[in-house]
Amino acid sequence: MQKGSEELRQLLADALAGKQSRREILRRAAAMGISAPVFGALLAACGGGDDTSDSGGSGGGSQTTPSTGGDTTPTASSGDGGSSGGDGDIPEEVVIMQGVDANTLDPLLRNATPEFNINVHVFDMFTKRNPQTLEVEPHIVTEWKTIDDLTWEFKLVEGATFHNGDPVNADAAIYSFERCAKGKIGEQPVVQTITRLIGYESAEKIDDYTFRVKTSKPAAIFPDLLTSFEIIPPSVYTDADADTIAKVQREPVGSGPYKLVEWVKDDHITLEAYENYWGPKPKVKRVIFRPVPELSSRVVALQNGEANIIVNVAPDLVPQLDAGENTRVSQVTGGRIIFIGIRCDKPPFDDKRVRQALNYAVDFDSIRTALLNGAGERAATIVNPPHQHPDLKPYPYDPERARALLQEAGVPEGFEVTMDAPNGRYIKDAEMAQAIAQNFQDIGLNVNLRVLEWSVYAGELLPSGNPDPLFFLGLGAPFSGEQEIFYVHPDYSLNFTYWQHDEFVAKFAELSQTIDSDKRQQLMNELQEIIYDECPWVPLWHQVDFYGVTKTFPWEARPDERIFVGDVGI
């Protein structure tokens, strides 16, 4: 205890003296079990400013998390979430290497994190998420309140403009909702967030910077879902014709800290700082996203100084990069759930005993040792903290039980099945799929593994709505509970399991109209129990994200997977 007290005193002294970056101070505090807000309070009590929290902006104003029932929030802070800190080397140009290129930059058509990582620089989300606490905070929406159970009022920051010079105002906000809910986009995941989870019905302009939204049901997670919803200029995003829709997919116009310079497909996307940005001006003036499918090529580029951030570093490479002269690794357990989806409309997988057998068949401990360098844990549920069911445990590895269930369900030895998997999108995705295919072979199935490049997987296979009976996928990274559970709802556009369960649908409808937090958690637990028993998925793991980073570049990974450099050094 005395040693811990001495460590804390030394940490406070170092923070007050400015001996280390804010990020390093927070790391040391976290290692001692002290959260950022608590450490900030301790520091303030010692006479220092509460500069350890990443929840503030540049203006020194107070900032609180909104609540329902008429309470409002005072001020917005700019940037997308304080994912960086410290006084490291901040170059004017930053190169970010992802495994894949974007398919579209239309805010309503994007459905993959690599696309969102670009959009979060070009567009402003209505709200933002604190990268440490994951709480929702103001952004271009400065405050909000509930007028009644079905009406929300929002106020926008004043003086912001889009990259084409149009004002950011209530008209733009209302158009953003209207295009989403009533445009020609179709049942995209972003659209379903607004129409299904929020229950958007209409919006009303109160004044130039104030608007109200009417919903068909109480929507407790409305502000949460707005952390991933972009505001757009009406003059650009018209759905008048197919040519216009195609153009805005390639040439996005937002109000974010960066604007598009050029997009050379499969080579690079270049962004530059927007000189009239409403918030603090980014210290990084130019951001280049390069799609590099091969991890080895990304690693070499980082080591040679050709990249500042690379994604999906294999766990076995972490020691090498951490020991590098100019490289390091930033890692975090993210919100992405990696799983095997099961087509419940295809015999024999319409029998839950067969789906349970697949869950018993996976030897995740061996996979973790062989492919993940011991990182991560087998997932029991599709839901992220803090809404995970506390009592559900992962299906144990039990091949004998799996074989017995297949026999009980009448599945013949050697039954042939095809499993689809991507290559280069997730950590060790193709290799992990190969190992799981072998696990399924070991219980008597004859598995044909079909590995596809992500551009084909996401651009052709999934949009067809007709993957093979087994498919490898990752979805993330929300933290609302309700949104994760919606992933297996029959109405979700990326639910290719086609699982149907009347009790689940009815209970989810009850959840979506419930405001009380305790009751919501009870319903989420009950829904997780249904999913656990029915097994429309084989949950694998909540992916631990490893990023290679230039050693002196003060950027850190965040649980929601967002790569945002506009606030580095701010």
Coordinates of C-alpha atoms in Angstrom, one line a residue:
M1 CA 0.0 0.0 0.0
Q2 CA 2.9 2.3 0.9
K3 CA 4.6 1.5 -2.4
G4 CA 1.4 2.4 -4.3
S5 CA 1.1 5.7 -2.4
E6 CA 4.7 6.5 -3.3
E7 CA 4.0 5.7 -7.0
L8 CA 1.0 8.0 -6.9
R9 CA 2.9 10.8 -5.3
Q10 CA 5.6 10.5 -8.0
L11 CA 3.0 10.4 -10.8
L12 CA 1.3 13.5 -9.5
A13 CA 4.7 15.3 -9.2
D14 CA 5.6 14.3 -12.8
A15 CA 2.3 15.5 -14.1
L16 CA 2.6 18.9 -12.2
A17 CA 6.2 19.3 -13.5
G18 CA 5.2 18.5 -17.1
K19 CA 7.9 15.8 -17.3
Q20 CA 5.8 13.5 -19.5
S21 CA 3.1 13.8 -22.1
R22 CA -0.6 13.7 -21.0
R23 CA -0.9 10.3 -22.7
E24 CA 2.0 8.8 -20.8
I25 CA 0.7 10.2 -17.5
L26 CA -2.7 8.6 -18.2
R27 CA -1.1 5.3 -19.1
R28 CA 0.7 5.2 -15.8
A29 CA -2.5 6.2 -13.9
A30 CA -4.4 3.4 -15.7
A31 CA -1.7 0.9 -14.7
M32 CA -2.3 1.9 -11.1
G33 CA -6.1 1.3 -11.5
I34 CA -6.9 5.1 -11.6
S35 CA -9.3 6.4 -14.2
A36 CA -8.6 9.6 -16.1
P37 CA -11.4 11.5 -14.3
V38 CA -10.3 10.4 -10.9
F39 CA -6.7 11.2 -11.6
G40 CA -7.8 14.6 -12.9
A41 CA -9.5 15.3 -9.7
L42 CA -6.4 14.3 -7.7
L43 CA -4.3 16.5 -9.8
A44 CA -6.6 19.5 -9.4
A45 CA -6.5 19.0 -5.6
C46 CA -2.7 19.2 -5.8
G47 CA -2.9 22.6 -7.5
G48 CA -2.7 21.4 -11.2
G49 CA -5.3 21.9 -13.9
D50 CA -7.4 18.9 -14.9
D51 CA -5.6 18.6 -18.2
T52 CA -5.4 14.8 -18.1
S53 CA -8.9 14.3 -19.3
D54 CA -9.4 14.0 -23.0
S55 CA -13.1 15.2 -22.8
G56 CA -12.5 18.9 -23.3
G57 CA -11.9 21.1 -26.3
S58 CA -9.9 24.2 -26.7
G59 CA -12.0 26.8 -25.2
G60 CA -11.8 26.0 -21.5
G61 CA -15.6 25.9 -21.1
S62 CA -17.3 23.3 -19.0
Q63 CA -18.7 20.2 -20.6
T64 CA -21.1 17.6 -19.4
T65 CA -22.8 14.5 -20.8
P66 CA -26.4 15.2 -21.7
S67 CA -29.3 13.4 -20.1
T68 CA -33.0 13.1 -20.9
G69 CA -35.8 14.9 -19.2
G70 CA -35.0 18.4 -20.3
D71 CA -31.4 18.7 -19.1
T72 CA -29.1 20.4 -21.5
T73 CA -25.4 20.4 -22.2
P74 CA -23.4 23.6 -22.1
T75 CA -20.7 23.7 -24.9
A76 CA -19.2 21.7 -27.6
S77 CA -15.5 20.9 -28.1
S78 CA -14.1 20.3 -31.5
G79 CA -12.2 17.4 -32.9
D80 CA -13.6 13.9 -32.9
G81 CA -12.6 12.7 -29.6
G82 CA -9.2 13.5 -28.1
S83 CA -7.5 10.3 -29.3
S84 CA -4.1 11.8 -28.9
G85 CA -2.0 13.7 -26.5
G86 CA 1.5 14.7 -25.5
D87 CA 4.2 16.8 -27.2
G88 CA 5.6 14.2 -29.6
D89 CA 6.7 14.7 -33.2
I90 CA 3.7 16.1 -35.1
P91 CA 4.5 16.1 -38.9
E92 CA 2.5 18.3 -41.2
E93 CA 1.8 15.2 -43.4
V94 CA 0.6 11.9 -42.0
V95 CA 0.3 8.6 -43.9
I96 CA -2.2 6.0 -42.6
M97 CA -2.1 2.6 -44.2
Q98 CA -5.2 0.5 -44.0
G99 CA -5.7 -3.0 -45.4
V100 CA -8.4 -2.0 -47.9
D101 CA -9.5 1.0 -49.9
A102 CA -12.9 2.6 -49.5
N103 CA -15.7 1.5 -51.7
T104 CA -17.7 4.7 -51.1
L105 CA -17.4 7.9 -49.1
D106 CA -21.1 8.7 -49.1
P107 CA -22.1 8.9 -45.5
L108 CA -25.2 6.8 -46.0
L109 CA -23.6 4.1 -48.1
R110 CA -20.4 3.4 -46.1
N111 CA -20.5 0.2 -44.1
A112 CA -16.9 -0.5 -43.1
T113 CA -14.5 1.1 -40.7
P114 CA -11.8 1.9 -43.3
E115 CA -14.4 4.2 -45.0
F116 CA -15.5 5.7 -41.7
N117 CA -11.9 6.5 -40.8
I118 CA -11.8 8.8 -43.8
N119 CA -15.2 10.2 -43.3
V120 CA -14.5 11.2 -39.7
H121 CA -11.9 13.6 -41.0
V122 CA -14.1 15.0 -43.8
F123 CA -17.4 15.2 -42.0
D124 CA -18.6 16.3 -38.5
M125 CA -20.7 13.8 -36.6
F126 CA -23.6 15.3 -34.7
T127 CA -22.1 14.1 -31.4
K128 CA -18.8 12.4 -30.4
R129 CA -17.6 9.7 -28.1
N130 CA -15.0 10.2 -25.4
P131 CA -12.2 7.7 -26.3
Q132 CA -11.5 6.9 -22.6
T133 CA -14.9 6.8 -21.0
L134 CA -16.9 6.1 -24.2
E135 CA -19.5 8.6 -23.0
V136 CA -21.3 10.7 -25.5
E137 CA -20.3 14.4 -25.7
P138 CA -21.3 17.5 -27.7
H139 CA -19.7 18.1 -31.0
I140 CA -21.3 20.1 -33.8
V141 CA -24.5 19.7 -31.8
T142 CA -23.6 21.7 -28.7
E143 CA -26.6 20.7 -26.5
W144 CA -29.7 18.7 -26.6
K145 CA -32.7 17.9 -24.5
T146 CA -36.0 15.9 -24.6
I147 CA -39.2 17.9 -25.0
D148 CA -41.3 14.8 -24.4
D149 CA -40.8 11.1 -24.8
L150 CA -41.0 11.4 -28.6
T151 CA -39.4 14.8 -29.2
W152 CA -35.8 15.8 -29.1
E153 CA -34.4 19.4 -29.4
F154 CA -30.8 20.0 -30.7
K155 CA -28.7 23.2 -30.9
L156 CA -25.9 23.5 -33.5
V157 CA -22.6 25.4 -33.2
E158 CA -22.9 28.8 -34.9
G159 CA -20.6 30.0 -37.6
A160 CA -19.5 26.6 -39.1
T161 CA -19.4 26.1 -42.8
F162 CA -19.2 23.2 -45.2
H163 CA -16.2 22.9 -47.5
N164 CA -18.2 24.5 -50.4
G165 CA -18.9 27.5 -48.2
D166 CA -22.5 26.6 -47.4
P167 CA -23.5 27.3 -43.8
V168 CA -24.0 24.5 -41.2
N169 CA -27.5 25.2 -39.9
A170 CA -30.8 23.7 -39.0
D171 CA -31.7 23.3 -42.6
A172 CA -28.6 21.1 -43.2
A173 CA -29.3 19.1 -40.1
I174 CA -32.9 18.4 -41.1
Y175 CA -31.9 17.5 -44.7
S176 CA -29.3 15.0 -43.3
F177 CA -32.1 13.2 -41.5
E178 CA -34.5 13.5 -44.4
R179 CA -32.1 12.1 -47.0
C180 CA -31.3 9.2 -44.7
A181 CA -34.9 8.3 -43.9
K182 CA -36.7 9.2 -47.1
G183 CA -34.1 9.4 -49.8
K184 CA -33.2 6.9 -52.5
I185 CA -30.4 5.2 -50.6
G186 CA -32.2 2.0 -49.6
E187 CA -31.9 -0.2 -46.4
Q188 CA -28.3 0.6 -45.6
P189 CA -26.9 0.1 -42.0
V190 CA -26.7 3.9 -41.4
V191 CA -30.3 4.3 -42.7
Q192 CA -31.5 1.6 -40.4
T193 CA -29.8 3.3 -37.4
I194 CA -32.0 6.3 -38.0
T195 CA -35.2 4.7 -39.2
R196 CA -35.3 1.5 -37.1
L197 CA -33.3 2.1 -33.9
I198 CA -34.2 5.8 -33.5
G199 CA -37.6 5.6 -35.2
Y200 CA -37.1 8.9 -37.0
E201 CA -40.4 10.4 -38.3
S202 CA -39.9 14.1 -39.0
A203 CA -37.8 17.2 -38.1
E204 CA -38.8 20.8 -37.5
K205 CA -36.7 24.0 -37.7
I206 CA -37.0 26.2 -34.6
D207 CA -34.5 28.8 -35.7
D208 CA -31.3 28.9 -37.8
Y209 CA -29.4 26.8 -35.3
T210 CA -32.1 24.8 -33.5
F211 CA -34.2 21.9 -34.7
R212 CA -36.4 19.2 -33.2
V213 CA -36.8 15.6 -34.2
K214 CA -39.9 13.6 -33.8
T215 CA -39.6 9.8 -33.2
S216 CA -42.1 7.0 -33.4
K217 CA -40.9 5.6 -30.0
P218 CA -38.8 6.7 -27.1
A219 CA -35.1 6.4 -28.2
A220 CA -32.8 6.4 -25.2
I221 CA -29.8 5.8 -27.4
F222 CA -30.5 8.7 -29.9
P223 CA -27.4 10.9 -28.8
D224 CA -25.2 7.7 -28.8
L225 CA -26.1 6.8 -32.3
L226 CA -25.4 10.3 -33.5
T227 CA -21.7 9.7 -32.8
S228 CA -21.7 7.9 -36.2
F229 CA -24.1 10.2 -38.2
E230 CA -22.7 12.9 -40.5
I231 CA -24.2 16.3 -41.2
I232 CA -24.2 17.1 -44.9
P233 CA -24.9 20.2 -47.2
P234 CA -28.2 20.0 -49.0
S235 CA -26.9 21.7 -52.1
V236 CA -24.5 18.9 -52.7
Y237 CA -26.2 15.7 -51.6
T238 CA -29.3 15.8 -53.8
D239 CA -30.7 12.5 -54.9
A240 CA -32.0 13.9 -58.1
D241 CA -30.3 11.4 -60.4
A242 CA -27.9 8.5 -60.5
D243 CA -25.0 10.6 -61.7
T244 CA -25.3 12.9 -58.7
I245 CA -25.4 10.0 -56.3
A246 CA -22.3 8.5 -57.9
K247 CA -20.5 11.8 -57.8
V248 CA -20.9 12.3 -54.0
Q249 CA -19.7 8.8 -53.4
R250 CA -16.4 9.8 -54.9
E251 CA -16.2 13.5 -54.0
P252 CA -17.5 14.0 -50.4
V253 CA -18.2 17.5 -49.1
G254 CA -18.5 17.9 -45.3
S255 CA -17.8 20.4 -42.5
G256 CA -15.0 18.5 -40.9
P257 CA -11.4 19.6 -40.3
Y258 CA -10.2 18.1 -43.6
K259 CA -11.4 18.3 -47.2
L260 CA -10.8 15.9 -50.0
V261 CA -8.0 16.7 -52.4
E262 CA -8.0 13.6 -54.6
W263 CA -8.9 9.9 -54.6
V264 CA -6.9 7.6 -56.8
K265 CA -8.7 4.3 -56.5
D266 CA -6.6 1.5 -54.9
D267 CA -3.7 3.9 -54.4
H268 CA -4.4 6.8 -52.1
I269 CA -6.9 9.3 -50.7
T270 CA -5.4 12.7 -49.9
L271 CA -7.0 15.1 -47.5
E272 CA -5.9 18.6 -46.5
A273 CA -6.8 20.8 -43.6
Y274 CA -9.9 23.0 -44.1
E275 CA -8.8 26.5 -43.5
N276 CA -12.2 27.7 -42.3
Y277 CA -12.8 24.8 -39.9
W278 CA -15.0 26.0 -37.0
G279 CA -12.9 24.3 -34.3
P280 CA -9.2 24.4 -33.5
K281 CA -7.0 24.1 -36.6
P282 CA -5.4 20.7 -37.0
K283 CA -1.6 20.6 -36.5
V284 CA -1.5 17.7 -39.0
K285 CA -2.1 19.6 -42.3
R286 CA -2.3 16.7 -44.8
V287 CA -3.6 13.2 -44.3
I288 CA -3.0 10.4 -46.8
F289 CA -4.8 7.1 -46.6
R290 CA -3.1 4.3 -48.5
P291 CA -4.7 0.8 -49.0
V292 CA -2.0 -1.8 -48.5
P293 CA -3.5 -5.3 -48.2
E294 CA -0.3 -7.2 -47.2
L295 CA 0.6 -6.7 -43.5
S296 CA 4.3 -7.3 -44.3
S297 CA 4.3 -4.4 -46.7
R298 CA 2.6 -2.1 -44.1
V299 CA 5.2 -3.1 -41.5
V300 CA 8.1 -2.4 -43.9
A301 CA 6.6 1.0 -44.8
L302 CA 6.3 1.9 -41.1
Q303 CA 9.9 0.8 -40.4
N304 CA 11.1 2.8 -43.4
G305 CA 9.3 6.0 -42.3
E306 CA 6.8 5.8 -45.2
A307 CA 3.8 5.5 -42.9
N308 CA 2.8 7.0 -39.5
I309 CA 0.0 4.5 -38.6
I310 CA -0.6 1.0 -39.9
V311 CA -3.6 -1.2 -39.0
N312 CA -4.1 -4.8 -38.0
V313 CA -0.6 -5.6 -36.8
A314 CA -0.4 -9.3 -36.1
P315 CA 0.1 -9.9 -32.3
D316 CA 3.3 -11.9 -32.9
L317 CA 4.9 -8.7 -34.5
V318 CA 4.2 -6.5 -31.5
P319 CA 7.5 -7.2 -29.7
Q320 CA 9.4 -6.5 -32.9
L321 CA 7.7 -3.1 -33.5
D322 CA 7.8 -2.1 -29.9
A323 CA 11.6 -2.7 -29.9
G324 CA 12.1 -0.9 -33.1
E325 CA 14.2 2.3 -33.2
N326 CA 11.4 4.3 -34.8
T327 CA 8.3 2.3 -34.2
R328 CA 5.9 1.3 -31.4
V329 CA 2.6 -0.4 -31.0
S330 CA -0.6 1.1 -29.7
Q331 CA -3.2 -1.5 -28.7
V332 CA -6.7 -1.6 -27.2
T333 CA -9.5 -4.1 -26.9
G334 CA -12.0 -2.8 -29.3
G335 CA -15.7 -3.1 -29.8
R336 CA -15.6 -5.3 -32.9
I337 CA -17.0 -8.7 -32.6
I338 CA -15.4 -11.3 -35.0
F339 CA -17.7 -14.3 -35.7
I340 CA -18.8 -17.1 -38.0
G341 CA -22.3 -16.3 -39.3
I342 CA -24.6 -19.3 -39.9
R343 CA -27.3 -19.3 -42.5
C344 CA -30.2 -20.4 -40.4
D345 CA -32.4 -20.7 -43.5
K346 CA -30.2 -23.5 -45.0
P347 CA -30.7 -27.1 -43.8
P348 CA -29.2 -28.5 -41.6
F349 CA -28.3 -25.2 -40.0
D350 CA -32.0 -24.4 -39.4
D351 CA -31.6 -26.8 -36.5
K352 CA -30.2 -25.0 -33.5
R353 CA -28.4 -28.2 -32.4
V354 CA -26.2 -28.0 -35.4
R355 CA -25.5 -24.4 -34.7
Q356 CA -24.6 -25.3 -31.1
A357 CA -22.4 -28.0 -32.4
L358 CA -20.4 -25.5 -34.4
N359 CA -19.9 -23.4 -31.2
Y360 CA -18.6 -26.4 -29.3
A361 CA -16.3 -27.3 -32.2
V362 CA -14.1 -24.2 -32.1
D363 CA -10.8 -24.6 -30.3
F364 CA -10.2 -20.9 -29.7
D365 CA -7.4 -21.4 -27.1
S366 CA -5.3 -23.1 -29.8
I367 CA -6.1 -20.4 -32.3
R368 CA -5.2 -17.7 -29.9
T369 CA -1.9 -19.4 -29.1
A370 CA -1.0 -20.1 -32.7
L371 CA -2.2 -17.0 -34.5
L372 CA -2.8 -14.3 -31.9
N373 CA 0.2 -14.6 -29.7
G374 CA -2.1 -15.3 -26.7
A375 CA -4.1 -12.1 -27.2
G376 CA -7.8 -11.8 -26.5
E377 CA -10.5 -14.1 -25.1
R378 CA -13.2 -16.2 -26.6
A379 CA -16.4 -14.2 -26.8
A380 CA -19.6 -15.4 -25.0
T381 CA -21.9 -12.8 -26.4
I382 CA -22.1 -10.4 -29.3
V383 CA -22.6 -7.4 -26.9
N384 CA -19.8 -5.1 -25.8
P385 CA -19.1 -3.7 -22.3
P386 CA -20.8 -2.3 -20.4
H387 CA -23.9 -4.1 -21.4
Q388 CA -22.6 -7.7 -21.7
H389 CA -24.5 -10.3 -19.8
P390 CA -22.5 -10.9 -16.6
D391 CA -23.2 -14.6 -16.3
L392 CA -22.8 -16.0 -19.8
K393 CA -19.6 -17.9 -20.5
P394 CA -18.1 -18.8 -23.8
Y395 CA -19.1 -22.2 -25.3
P396 CA -16.3 -24.6 -24.2
Y397 CA -14.2 -26.5 -26.7
D398 CA -15.9 -29.9 -26.7
P399 CA -15.6 -31.8 -30.0
E400 CA -17.3 -34.9 -28.6
R401 CA -20.4 -32.9 -27.6
A402 CA -20.3 -31.3 -31.0
R403 CA -20.3 -34.7 -32.8
A404 CA -23.1 -35.9 -30.6
L405 CA -25.3 -32.9 -31.4
L406 CA -24.7 -33.4 -35.2
Q407 CA -25.6 -37.1 -34.9
E408 CA -28.7 -36.2 -32.8
A409 CA -29.7 -33.7 -35.5
G410 CA -29.3 -36.4 -38.3
V411 CA -26.3 -34.7 -40.0
P412 CA -24.4 -37.4 -42.0
E413 CA -20.7 -37.8 -41.6
G414 CA -18.9 -35.8 -44.3
F415 CA -21.7 -33.4 -44.9
E416 CA -20.4 -30.8 -47.3
V417 CA -20.6 -27.1 -46.6
T418 CA -18.9 -24.0 -48.0
M419 CA -17.5 -21.3 -45.7
D420 CA -16.7 -17.8 -47.0
A421 CA -13.9 -15.7 -45.5
P422 CA -12.2 -12.4 -46.3
N423 CA -8.4 -11.8 -46.6
G424 CA -6.7 -8.7 -45.2
R425 CA -9.7 -7.1 -43.5
Y426 CA -9.3 -8.3 -39.9
I427 CA -6.4 -9.6 -37.9
K428 CA -5.3 -13.0 -39.2
D429 CA -8.8 -13.4 -40.8
A430 CA -7.9 -15.9 -43.5
E431 CA -5.6 -17.9 -41.2
M432 CA -8.2 -17.9 -38.5
A433 CA -10.9 -19.1 -41.0
Q434 CA -8.6 -21.9 -42.0
A435 CA -8.1 -23.1 -38.4
I436 CA -11.9 -22.9 -37.8
A437 CA -12.6 -24.8 -41.0
Q438 CA -10.3 -27.5 -39.7
N439 CA -12.2 -27.5 -36.3
F440 CA -15.4 -28.1 -38.3
Q441 CA -13.7 -30.9 -40.3
D442 CA -12.7 -32.6 -37.0
I443 CA -16.3 -33.0 -36.0
G444 CA -17.3 -34.6 -39.3
L445 CA -18.1 -31.8 -41.7
N446 CA -16.5 -31.5 -45.1
V447 CA -15.7 -27.8 -45.3
N448 CA -14.8 -26.0 -48.5
L449 CA -13.2 -22.7 -47.5
R450 CA -13.6 -19.9 -50.0
V451 CA -11.2 -17.0 -49.3
L452 CA -11.9 -13.7 -51.1
E453 CA -10.2 -10.3 -51.2
W454 CA -12.1 -7.8 -49.2
S455 CA -13.1 -5.7 -52.2
V456 CA -15.0 -8.7 -53.6
Y457 CA -16.2 -9.9 -50.2
A458 CA -17.7 -6.5 -49.2
G459 CA -18.3 -5.2 -52.7
E460 CA -20.0 -8.2 -54.2
L461 CA -20.7 -11.1 -51.9
L462 CA -22.3 -9.4 -49.0
P463 CA -24.4 -6.9 -51.0
S464 CA -25.8 -9.9 -52.9
G465 CA -27.4 -11.0 -49.6
N466 CA -26.4 -14.6 -50.4
P467 CA -23.2 -15.7 -48.7
D468 CA -22.6 -19.4 -48.3
P469 CA -24.0 -21.3 -45.3
L470 CA -21.0 -20.3 -43.1
F471 CA -19.3 -16.9 -43.4
F472 CA -16.5 -15.1 -41.5
L473 CA -17.3 -11.5 -40.6
G474 CA -16.7 -8.7 -38.1
L475 CA -19.1 -6.1 -37.0
G476 CA -18.5 -3.1 -34.7
A477 CA -18.0 -1.0 -32.9
P478 CA -21.0 0.3 -31.0
F479 CA -21.3 0.3 -27.2
S480 CA -25.0 0.9 -26.7
G481 CA -26.0 -2.8 -26.3
E482 CA -29.1 -2.3 -28.3
Q483 CA -27.2 -1.7 -31.5
E484 CA -25.1 -4.9 -31.1
I485 CA -28.2 -7.0 -30.4
F486 CA -29.8 -5.5 -33.6
Y487 CA -27.1 -7.2 -35.6
V488 CA -29.1 -10.4 -35.4
H489 CA -32.5 -8.9 -35.8
P490 CA -34.3 -10.0 -39.0
D491 CA -34.6 -6.4 -40.1
Y492 CA -30.9 -5.6 -40.0
S493 CA -29.6 -5.2 -43.5
L494 CA -26.2 -7.0 -42.8
N495 CA -27.8 -9.9 -41.0
F496 CA -27.1 -12.6 -43.5
T497 CA -28.0 -15.4 -41.0
Y498 CA -31.7 -15.0 -41.8
W499 CA -32.5 -16.2 -38.3
Q500 CA -36.1 -15.8 -37.2
H501 CA -37.3 -15.9 -33.6
D502 CA -40.6 -14.5 -32.5
E503 CA -39.8 -14.1 -28.8
F504 CA -36.5 -12.3 -29.7
V505 CA -38.3 -9.9 -32.1
A506 CA -41.0 -9.1 -29.5
K507 CA -38.5 -8.5 -26.7
F508 CA -36.3 -6.3 -28.9
A509 CA -39.4 -4.2 -29.7
E510 CA -39.9 -3.8 -26.0
L511 CA -36.3 -2.8 -25.5
S512 CA -36.4 -0.2 -28.2
Q513 CA -39.3 1.6 -26.4
T514 CA -37.8 1.4 -22.9
I515 CA -36.1 4.4 -21.2
D516 CA -35.4 3.1 -17.7
S517 CA -31.7 2.0 -17.7
D518 CA -32.2 -1.0 -15.3
K519 CA -35.1 -2.3 -17.2
R520 CA -33.1 -1.9 -20.5
Q521 CA -30.3 -3.9 -19.1
Q522 CA -32.6 -6.6 -17.9
L523 CA -34.1 -6.9 -21.4
M524 CA -30.7 -6.9 -23.0
N525 CA -29.6 -9.8 -20.7
E526 CA -32.7 -11.7 -21.7
L527 CA -32.1 -11.1 -25.4
Q528 CA -28.5 -12.2 -25.0
E529 CA -29.7 -15.4 -23.4
I530 CA -31.9 -16.1 -26.4
I531 CA -29.0 -15.5 -28.8
Y532 CA -26.7 -17.7 -26.7
D533 CA -29.1 -20.6 -26.9
E534 CA -30.1 -20.2 -30.5
C535 CA -26.6 -19.6 -31.9
P536 CA -27.2 -17.7 -35.1
W537 CA -23.4 -16.9 -34.8
V538 CA -20.3 -18.6 -33.6
P539 CA -18.8 -15.6 -31.6
L540 CA -15.0 -15.8 -31.8
W541 CA -13.5 -12.7 -30.0
H542 CA -13.9 -9.0 -29.3
Q543 CA -10.9 -8.1 -31.5
V544 CA -7.8 -6.6 -29.8
D545 CA -6.7 -3.9 -32.1
F546 CA -2.9 -3.5 -32.7
Y547 CA -1.7 -0.4 -34.6
G548 CA 1.9 0.2 -35.6
V549 CA 2.8 3.8 -35.0
T550 CA 5.8 6.0 -35.6
K551 CA 7.5 6.1 -32.2
T552 CA 7.4 9.9 -31.7
F553 CA 3.9 10.4 -33.2
P554 CA 1.5 11.1 -30.3
W555 CA -1.5 9.1 -31.5
E556 CA -3.2 6.3 -29.5
A557 CA -5.7 3.6 -30.3
R558 CA -9.3 4.0 -29.1
P559 CA -11.9 1.2 -28.4
D560 CA -14.3 2.4 -31.2
E561 CA -11.6 1.8 -33.9
R562 CA -11.6 5.4 -35.1
I563 CA -8.3 6.6 -36.6
F564 CA -8.5 10.4 -36.2
V565 CA -5.5 12.6 -36.4
G566 CA -7.2 16.0 -36.5
D567 CA -6.8 16.6 -32.8
V568 CA -3.2 15.3 -32.4
G569 CA -1.3 17.8 -30.3
I570 CA -4.4 19.9 -29.5

